[in-house]
PDB file of C-alpha atoms in Angstrom:
ATOM      1  CA  MET A   1       0.000   0.000   0.000  1.00 61.00           C
ATOM      2  CA  LEU A   2       2.750   2.426   0.969  1.00 66.00           C
ATOM      3  CA  LEU A   3       4.829   1.621  -2.112  1.00 70.00           C
ATOM      4  CA  SER A   4       1.773   2.074  -4.341  1.00 72.00           C
ATOM      5  CA  ALA A   5       1.150   5.500  -2.831  1.00 71.00           C
ATOM      6  CA  ILE A   6       4.774   6.555  -3.333  1.00 74.00           C
ATOM      7  CA  GLY A   7       4.661   5.340  -6.925  1.00 74.00           C
ATOM      8  CA  ALA A   8       1.471   7.283  -7.594  1.00 74.00           C
ATOM      9  CA  LEU A   9       2.968  10.395  -5.996  1.00 78.00           C
ATOM     10  CA  GLU A  10       6.041  10.124  -8.188  1.00 80.00           C
ATOM     11  CA  PHE A  11       3.858   9.967 -11.293  1.00 83.00           C
ATOM     12  CA  GLY A  12       2.194  13.230 -10.333  1.00 85.00           C
ATOM     13  CA  PHE A  13      -0.603  14.809  -8.351  1.00 88.00           C
ATOM     14  CA  ALA A  14      -3.188  14.154 -11.059  1.00 89.00           C
ATOM     15  CA  TYR A  15      -2.377  10.448 -11.262  1.00 89.00           C
ATOM     16  CA  THR A  16      -2.454  10.117  -7.488  1.00 90.00           C
ATOM     17  CA  THR A  17      -5.877  11.737  -7.521  1.00 92.00           C
ATOM     18  CA  ILE A  18      -7.128   9.300 -10.170  1.00 91.00           C
ATOM     19  CA  PHE A  19      -5.706   6.417  -8.134  1.00 88.00           C
ATOM     20  CA  CYS A  20      -7.602   7.566  -5.033  1.00 90.00           C
ATOM     21  CA  MET A  21     -10.818   8.156  -6.963  1.00 93.00           C
ATOM     22  CA  ILE A  22     -10.729   4.610  -8.327  1.00 93.00           C
ATOM     23  CA  ILE A  23     -10.159   3.156  -4.861  1.00 92.00           C
ATOM     24  CA  MET A  24     -12.964   5.309  -3.458  1.00 95.00           C
ATOM     25  CA  THR A  25     -15.402   4.154  -6.142  1.00 96.00           C
ATOM     26  CA  VAL A  26     -14.538   0.491  -5.608  1.00 95.00           C
ATOM     27  CA  ALA A  27     -14.825   0.876  -1.829  1.00 94.00           C
ATOM     28  CA  PHE A  28     -18.266   2.469  -2.123  1.00 96.00           C
ATOM     29  CA  SER A  29     -19.429  -0.227  -4.529  1.00 94.00           C
ATOM     30  CA  GLU A  30     -18.306  -3.009  -2.219  1.00 93.00           C
ATOM     31  CA  MET A  31     -19.784  -1.422   0.892  1.00 92.00           C
ATOM     32  CA  VAL A  32     -23.272  -0.910  -0.524  1.00 93.00           C
ATOM     33  CA  LYS A  33     -23.289  -4.517  -1.719  1.00 91.00           C
ATOM     34  CA  LEU A  34     -23.159  -5.681   1.896  1.00 88.00           C
ATOM     35  CA  GLN A  35     -26.789  -4.710   2.489  1.00 89.00           C
ATOM     36  CA  ARG A  36     -28.177  -5.300  -1.002  1.00 89.00           C
ATOM     37  CA  MET A  37     -30.584  -8.246  -1.373  1.00 89.00           C
ATOM     38  CA  HIS A  38     -30.904  -9.583  -4.901  1.00 87.00           C
ATOM     39  CA  GLN A  39     -34.273 -11.216  -4.303  1.00 89.00           C
ATOM     40  CA  ASN A  40     -35.725  -7.820  -3.410  1.00 87.00           C
ATOM     41  CA  GLU A  41     -33.947  -5.836  -6.104  1.00 87.00           C
ATOM     42  CA  VAL A  42     -35.433  -7.871  -8.965  1.00 85.00           C
ATOM     43  CA  LYS A  43     -38.937  -6.988  -7.770  1.00 88.00           C
ATOM     44  CA  ILE A  44     -38.344  -3.234  -7.438  1.00 89.00           C
ATOM     45  CA  VAL A  45     -38.886  -1.110 -10.548  1.00 86.00           C
ATOM     46  CA  ILE A  46     -36.367   1.609  -9.606  1.00 87.00           C
ATOM     47  CA  ASN A  47     -33.844  -0.550  -7.821  1.00 86.00           C
ATOM     48  CA  SER A  48     -31.482   0.603  -5.118  1.00 90.00           C
ATOM     49  CA  LYS A  49     -28.442   0.649  -7.391  1.00 91.00           C
ATOM     50  CA  ILE A  50     -29.802   3.698  -9.241  1.00 93.00           C
ATOM     51  CA  ILE A  51     -30.380   5.556  -5.964  1.00 94.00           C
ATOM     52  CA  GLU A  52     -26.960   4.557  -4.640  1.00 94.00           C
ATOM     53  CA  TRP A  53     -24.954   5.832  -7.573  1.00 95.00           C
ATOM     54  CA  TYR A  54     -27.063   8.953  -7.919  1.00 96.00           C
ATOM     55  CA  PHE A  55     -26.241  10.024  -4.366  1.00 96.00           C
ATOM     56  CA  PHE A  56     -22.631   8.958  -4.882  1.00 96.00           C
ATOM     57  CA  ALA A  57     -22.404  11.362  -7.832  1.00 96.00           C
ATOM     58  CA  CYS A  58     -24.108  14.137  -5.849  1.00 96.00           C
ATOM     59  CA  PHE A  59     -21.669  13.880  -2.956  1.00 96.00           C
ATOM     60  CA  GLN A  60     -18.764  13.849  -5.391  1.00 95.00           C
ATOM     61  CA  LEU A  61     -20.090  16.984  -7.043  1.00 95.00           C
ATOM     62  CA  LEU A  62     -20.484  18.575  -3.626  1.00 95.00           C
ATOM     63  CA  LEU A  63     -16.916  17.983  -2.468  1.00 95.00           C
ATOM     64  CA  ILE A  64     -14.656  17.938  -5.533  1.00 95.00           C
ATOM     65  CA  PRO A  65     -14.917  21.673  -6.396  1.00 94.00           C
ATOM     66  CA  LYS A  66     -14.474  22.541  -2.715  1.00 92.00           C
ATOM     67  CA  THR A  67     -11.439  20.363  -2.017  1.00 92.00           C
ATOM     68  CA  TRP A  68      -8.889  19.853  -4.793  1.00 91.00           C
ATOM     69  CA  LEU A  69     -10.461  20.866  -8.133  1.00 92.00           C
ATOM     70  CA  THR A  70     -10.786  24.478  -7.086  1.00 92.00           C
ATOM     71  CA  LEU A  71     -11.133  27.467  -9.365  1.00 92.00           C
ATOM     72  CA  PRO A  72      -7.658  28.880  -8.530  1.00 91.00           C
ATOM     73  CA  ILE A  73      -5.878  25.637  -9.480  1.00 93.00           C
ATOM     74  CA  LEU A  74      -7.878  25.468 -12.709  1.00 93.00           C
ATOM     75  CA  GLN A  75      -6.948  29.058 -13.507  1.00 92.00           C
ATOM     76  CA  LYS A  76      -3.260  28.316 -12.971  1.00 90.00           C
ATOM     77  CA  SER A  77      -3.617  25.281 -15.242  1.00 90.00           C
ATOM     78  CA  GLY A  78      -5.403  27.209 -17.969  1.00 89.00           C
ATOM     79  CA  LEU A  79      -8.427  24.934 -17.587  1.00 91.00           C
ATOM     80  CA  ALA A  80     -10.820  27.270 -15.806  1.00 91.00           C
ATOM     81  CA  PRO A  81     -14.298  27.543 -17.349  1.00 93.00           C
ATOM     82  CA  GLU A  82     -15.251  30.901 -18.779  1.00 93.00           C
ATOM     83  CA  PRO A  83     -17.148  33.168 -16.363  1.00 92.00           C
ATOM     84  CA  GLY A  84     -20.824  33.056 -17.209  1.00 90.00           C
ATOM     85  CA  SER A  85     -20.610  29.591 -18.755  1.00 93.00           C
ATOM     86  CA  PHE A  86     -22.810  26.748 -17.560  1.00 94.00           C
ATOM     87  CA  ILE A  87     -19.912  24.822 -16.015  1.00 94.00           C
ATOM     88  CA  HIS A  88     -18.656  27.894 -14.152  1.00 94.00           C
ATOM     89  CA  ALA A  89     -22.118  28.665 -12.810  1.00 94.00           C
ATOM     90  CA  PHE A  90     -22.968  25.050 -11.981  1.00 94.00           C
ATOM     91  CA  CYS A  91     -19.681  24.024 -10.363  1.00 93.00           C
ATOM     92  CA  TYR A  92     -18.533  27.263  -8.761  1.00 94.00           C
ATOM     93  CA  GLU A  93     -20.758  30.336  -8.841  1.00 93.00           C
ATOM     94  CA  TYR A  94     -24.015  28.609  -7.846  1.00 95.00           C
ATOM     95  CA  HIS A  95     -22.447  25.354  -6.739  1.00 95.00           C
ATOM     96  CA  SER A  96     -24.219  24.980  -3.383  1.00 94.00           C
ATOM     97  CA  LEU A  97     -27.611  25.727  -4.912  1.00 96.00           C
ATOM     98  CA  ALA A  98     -27.024  23.256  -7.735  1.00 96.00           C
ATOM     99  CA  VAL A  99     -26.037  20.463  -5.345  1.00 96.00           C
ATOM    100  CA  PHE A 100     -29.011  21.219  -3.107  1.00 97.00           C
ATOM    101  CA  MET A 101     -31.368  20.920  -6.074  1.00 97.00           C
ATOM    102  CA  LEU A 102     -29.780  17.639  -7.156  1.00 96.00           C
ATOM    103  CA  LEU A 103     -30.047  16.199  -3.653  1.00 96.00           C
ATOM    104  CA  THR A 104     -33.667  17.308  -3.469  1.00 97.00           C
ATOM    105  CA  PHE A 105     -34.347  15.551  -6.754  1.00 97.00           C
ATOM    106  CA  GLY A 106     -32.635  12.465  -5.331  1.00 95.00           C
ATOM    107  CA  VAL A 107     -35.002  12.429  -2.373  1.00 95.00           C
ATOM    108  CA  ILE A 108     -37.958  12.788  -4.746  1.00 96.00           C
ATOM    109  CA  LEU A 109     -36.583   9.949  -6.868  1.00 95.00           C
ATOM    110  CA  PHE A 110     -36.316   7.778  -3.777  1.00 95.00           C
ATOM    111  CA  VAL A 111     -39.903   8.535  -2.741  1.00 94.00           C
ATOM    112  CA  VAL A 112     -41.125   7.701  -6.241  1.00 93.00           C
ATOM    113  CA  SER A 113     -39.171   4.427  -6.147  1.00 92.00           C
ATOM    114  CA  LEU A 114     -40.907   3.206  -2.973  1.00 93.00           C
ATOM    115  CA  GLN A 115     -42.941   0.056  -3.484  1.00 91.00           C
ATOM    116  CA  GLU A 116     -45.415  -1.535  -1.144  1.00 90.00           C
ATOM    117  CA  GLY A 117     -43.939  -4.470   0.698  1.00 89.00           C
ATOM    118  CA  PHE A 118     -40.357  -3.201   0.393  1.00 92.00           C
ATOM    119  CA  TYR A 119     -40.493   0.004   2.450  1.00 92.00           C
ATOM    120  CA  SER A 120     -38.288  -1.307   5.244  1.00 92.00           C
ATOM    121  CA  TYR A 121     -35.677  -2.643   2.846  1.00 93.00           C
ATOM    122  CA  GLN A 122     -35.608   0.512   0.725  1.00 94.00           C
ATOM    123  CA  PHE A 123     -35.268   2.860   3.696  1.00 94.00           C
ATOM    124  CA  ARG A 124     -32.524   0.670   5.127  1.00 94.00           C
ATOM    125  CA  MET A 125     -30.675   0.774   1.817  1.00 94.00           C
ATOM    126  CA  LEU A 126     -31.056   4.556   1.637  1.00 94.00           C
ATOM    127  CA  GLY A 127     -29.617   4.980   5.124  1.00 95.00           C
ATOM    128  CA  TRP A 128     -26.750   2.603   4.379  1.00 95.00           C
ATOM    129  CA  THR A 129     -26.053   4.371   1.077  1.00 95.00           C
ATOM    130  CA  LEU A 130     -25.917   7.814   2.679  1.00 95.00           C
ATOM    131  CA  LEU A 131     -23.714   6.550   5.497  1.00 94.00           C
ATOM    132  CA  CYS A 132     -21.275   4.924   3.066  1.00 94.00           C
ATOM    133  CA  ALA A 133     -21.254   7.964   0.807  1.00 93.00           C
ATOM    134  CA  ILE A 134     -20.597  10.408   3.633  1.00 93.00           C
ATOM    135  CA  LEU A 135     -17.859   8.365   5.293  1.00 93.00           C
ATOM    136  CA  ILE A 136     -16.044   7.075   2.214  1.00 95.00           C
ATOM    137  CA  ILE A 137     -16.299  10.135  -0.019  1.00 94.00           C
ATOM    138  CA  SER A 138     -15.584  12.706   2.683  1.00 92.00           C
ATOM    139  CA  GLY A 139     -12.612  10.675   3.887  1.00 91.00           C
ATOM    140  CA  CYS A 140     -11.110  10.248   0.424  1.00 92.00           C
ATOM    141  CA  GLN A 141     -11.777  13.820  -0.630  1.00 93.00           C
ATOM    142  CA  GLY A 142     -10.198  15.008   2.601  1.00 90.00           C
ATOM    143  CA  LEU A 143      -7.154  12.918   1.744  1.00 90.00           C
ATOM    144  CA  LEU A 144      -7.022  14.517  -1.703  1.00 92.00           C
ATOM    145  CA  LEU A 145      -7.369  17.954  -0.139  1.00 91.00           C
ATOM    146  CA  ALA A 146      -4.322  17.161   1.991  1.00 89.00           C
ATOM    147  CA  LEU A 147      -2.461  15.948  -1.094  1.00 90.00           C
ATOM    148  CA  TRP A 148      -3.017  19.161  -3.043  1.00 91.00           C
ATOM    149  CA  LYS A 149      -2.049  21.251  -0.018  1.00 89.00           C
ATOM    150  CA  CYS A 150       1.280  19.456   0.430  1.00 88.00           C
ATOM    151  CA  ARG A 151       2.596  16.050  -0.602  1.00 87.00           C
ATOM    152  CA  ILE A 152       3.806  15.181   2.907  1.00 86.00           C
ATOM    153  CA  TRP A 153       0.269  15.045   4.310  1.00 86.00           C
ATOM    154  CA  PHE A 154      -0.815  12.412   1.811  1.00 88.00           C
ATOM    155  CA  PHE A 155       2.297  10.352   2.526  1.00 85.00           C
ATOM    156  CA  TYR A 156       1.777  10.773   6.257  1.00 85.00           C
ATOM    157  CA  THR A 157      -1.824   9.549   6.070  1.00 85.00           C
ATOM    158  CA  VAL A 158      -0.986   6.451   4.033  1.00 85.00           C
ATOM    159  CA  SER A 159       2.091   5.631   6.099  1.00 86.00           C
ATOM    160  CA  CYS A 160       0.138   5.994   9.341  1.00 86.00           C
ATOM    161  CA  VAL A 161      -2.504   3.570   8.071  1.00 86.00           C
ATOM    162  CA  THR A 162       0.287   1.142   7.213  1.00 87.00           C
ATOM    163  CA  VAL A 163       1.912   1.527  10.632  1.00 89.00           C
ATOM    164  CA  HIS A 164      -1.433   1.210  12.405  1.00 86.00           C
ATOM    165  CA  ASN A 165      -2.359  -1.971  10.534  1.00 86.00           C
ATOM    166  CA  ALA A 166       1.041  -3.536  11.177  1.00 88.00           C
ATOM    167  CA  ILE A 167       1.051  -2.788  14.915  1.00 88.00           C
ATOM    168  CA  ASP A 168      -2.620  -3.749  15.194  1.00 85.00           C
ATOM    169  CA  TYR A 169      -1.906  -7.106  13.555  1.00 85.00           C
ATOM    170  CA  LEU A 170       1.078  -7.833  15.792  1.00 87.00           C
ATOM    171  CA  THR A 171      -0.774  -6.807  18.945  1.00 86.00           C
ATOM    172  CA  CYS A 172      -3.858  -8.859  18.095  1.00 80.00           C
ATOM    173  CA  HIS A 173      -1.783 -11.987  17.542  1.00 78.00           C
ATOM    174  CA  PHE A 174       0.891 -11.724  20.222  1.00 80.00           C
ATOM    175  CA  PHE A 175      -0.496  -9.539  23.026  1.00 77.00           C
ATOM    176  CA  PRO A 176      -1.940 -11.674  25.858  1.00 77.00           C
ATOM    177  CA  LEU A 177      -5.029  -9.496  26.387  1.00 74.00           C
ATOM    178  CA  ARG A 178      -7.648  -9.590  23.630  1.00 73.00           C
ATOM    179  CA  THR A 179     -10.789  -7.485  24.026  1.00 72.00           C
ATOM    180  CA  PRO A 180     -13.015  -7.902  20.915  1.00 70.00           C
ATOM    181  CA  MET A 181     -13.837  -4.595  19.293  1.00 69.00           C
ATOM    182  CA  LEU A 182     -15.723  -4.999  16.015  1.00 66.00           C
ATOM    183  CA  ILE A 183     -18.355  -7.486  14.899  1.00 58.00           C
ATOM    184  CA  LEU A 184     -17.394  -7.125  11.224  1.00 51.00           C
ATOM    185  CA  LYS A 185     -13.800  -8.011  12.069  1.00 65.00           C
ATOM    186  CA  PRO A 186     -13.723 -10.518  14.933  1.00 66.00           C
ATOM    187  CA  GLU A 187      -9.921 -10.555  15.170  1.00 72.00           C
ATOM    188  CA  ALA A 188      -9.811  -6.801  15.897  1.00 76.00           C
ATOM    189  CA  THR A 189      -9.153  -5.941  19.524  1.00 81.00           C
ATOM    190  CA  PHE A 190      -9.250  -2.788  21.589  1.00 81.00           C
ATOM    191  CA  GLU A 191      -5.618  -3.334  22.563  1.00 83.00           C
ATOM    192  CA  GLY A 192      -4.562  -3.576  18.928  1.00 84.00           C
ATOM    193  CA  PHE A 193      -6.431  -0.428  17.962  1.00 84.00           C
ATOM    194  CA  THR A 194      -4.963   1.517  20.881  1.00 86.00           C
ATOM    195  CA  ALA A 195      -1.434   0.324  20.164  1.00 88.00           C
ATOM    196  CA  GLY A 196      -1.861   1.226  16.497  1.00 87.00           C
ATOM    197  CA  ALA A 197      -3.091   4.726  17.320  1.00 87.00           C
ATOM    198  CA  ILE A 198      -0.185   5.361  19.687  1.00 90.00           C
ATOM    199  CA  SER A 199       2.244   4.014  17.089  1.00 90.00           C
ATOM    200  CA  CYS A 200       0.885   6.439  14.477  1.00 87.00           C
ATOM    201  CA  PHE A 201       1.479   9.371  16.804  1.00 86.00           C
ATOM    202  CA  LEU A 202       4.990   8.213  17.670  1.00 88.00           C
ATOM    203  CA  PHE A 203       5.788   7.472  14.034  1.00 86.00           C
ATOM    204  CA  PHE A 204       4.835  10.953  12.895  1.00 82.00           C
ATOM    205  CA  SER A 205       6.541  12.649  15.842  1.00 82.00           C
ATOM    206  CA  ILE A 206       9.797  10.869  15.062  1.00 83.00           C
ATOM    207  CA  VAL A 207       9.947  11.017  11.271  1.00 82.00           C
ATOM    208  CA  VAL A 208       8.358  14.418  10.599  1.00 79.00           C
ATOM    209  CA  THR A 209      11.531  16.256  11.605  1.00 80.00           C
ATOM    210  CA  TYR A 210      13.390  14.351   8.908  1.00 82.00           C
ATOM    211  CA  LEU A 211      10.705  14.446   6.216  1.00 81.00           C
ATOM    212  CA  ILE A 212      10.300  18.227   6.241  1.00 82.00           C
ATOM    213  CA  ASP A 213      13.962  18.556   5.295  1.00 83.00           C
ATOM    214  CA  LEU A 214      13.469  16.435   2.173  1.00 84.00           C
ATOM    215  CA  PRO A 215      12.240  18.512  -0.807  1.00 87.00           C
ATOM    216  CA  TRP A 216      10.371  15.549  -2.334  1.00 85.00           C
ATOM    217  CA  PHE A 217       7.886  15.489   0.540  1.00 85.00           C
ATOM    218  CA  MET A 218       7.366  19.251   0.693  1.00 87.00           C
ATOM    219  CA  GLN A 219       6.034  19.730  -2.828  1.00 86.00           C
ATOM    220  CA  VAL A 220       2.844  21.697  -3.506  1.00 88.00           C
ATOM    221  CA  ALA A 221       0.942  21.416  -6.779  1.00 88.00           C
ATOM    222  CA  ASN A 222       0.923  24.567  -8.899  1.00 87.00           C
ATOM    223  CA  ARG A 223      -1.237  23.305 -11.731  1.00 89.00           C
ATOM    224  CA  ILE A 224      -2.933  20.226 -13.123  1.00 91.00           C
ATOM    225  CA  THR A 225      -0.953  18.210 -15.632  1.00 88.00           C
ATOM    226  CA  PHE A 226      -1.177  14.657 -16.918  1.00 86.00           C
ATOM    227  CA  LEU A 227       2.441  14.550 -18.006  1.00 85.00           C
ATOM    228  CA  PRO A 228       4.139  11.886 -15.834  1.00 83.00           C
ATOM    229  CA  PHE A 229       7.125  12.955 -13.740  1.00 82.00           C
ATOM    230  CA  ASP A 230       6.570  16.623 -14.588  1.00 79.00           C
ATOM    231  CA  ASN A 231       8.676  18.512 -12.051  1.00 78.00           C
ATOM    232  CA  THR A 232       7.482  21.883 -13.333  1.00 79.00           C
ATOM    233  CA  SER A 233       3.917  21.315 -12.106  1.00 79.00           C
ATOM    234  CA  HIS A 234       4.829  21.602  -8.432  1.00 79.00           C
ATOM    235  CA  SER A 235       7.118  23.647  -6.240  1.00 83.00           C
ATOM    236  CA  LEU A 236       8.573  23.618  -2.756  1.00 76.00           C
ATOM    237  CA  ALA A 237       6.145  24.594  -0.004  1.00 75.00           C
ATOM    238  CA  GLN A 238       6.859  27.919   1.637  1.00 67.00           C
TER     239      GLN A 238
END
């Protein structure tokens, strides 16, 4: 995982973003499948998959222009939409209103999709979809926001997850006390989670003093480019 992140970072900010977007989409798809029941879906005219991906797109539209695909970075890249154009108005000038209208339409679409005999299942799927969308998309978009602010924050996040998982695994298997923590993951323990969290803090406290002195980690994106290994698209953070 850590090597994949470093490789994506070396390719460029745009490729790292694409890499994260793909992982986010796959994660959302797999999570919503956990509650989906095929025997119910075949009997519903507007099945849950349409509702799921509609809200997924809405949350993406809500966060992308506010996190990493901002108007200033587009202007520096020469990709900014013309003022007064539909894209400029929809994604930036009246962005909040546009997303609100789309979400409202999504709620209406859900109400229209309700079928007698499946109310409980459909409401459960809606709740699960919104929960997955909020947690997965906000987390990944926050990670991308950190990436476009400074490369070190993306590396720190991925490396901390790696350290946490490694220490958690070792603690769960070799520590004498094992207090179960999660139903979805029976091997997870409170001791492992705590040890992993402490390890993340110690890891960052120790290595950050060395990482900030390395120019590779302190790069900030200046513009969007799809040219691999383009060193002119980023500069050293001030």
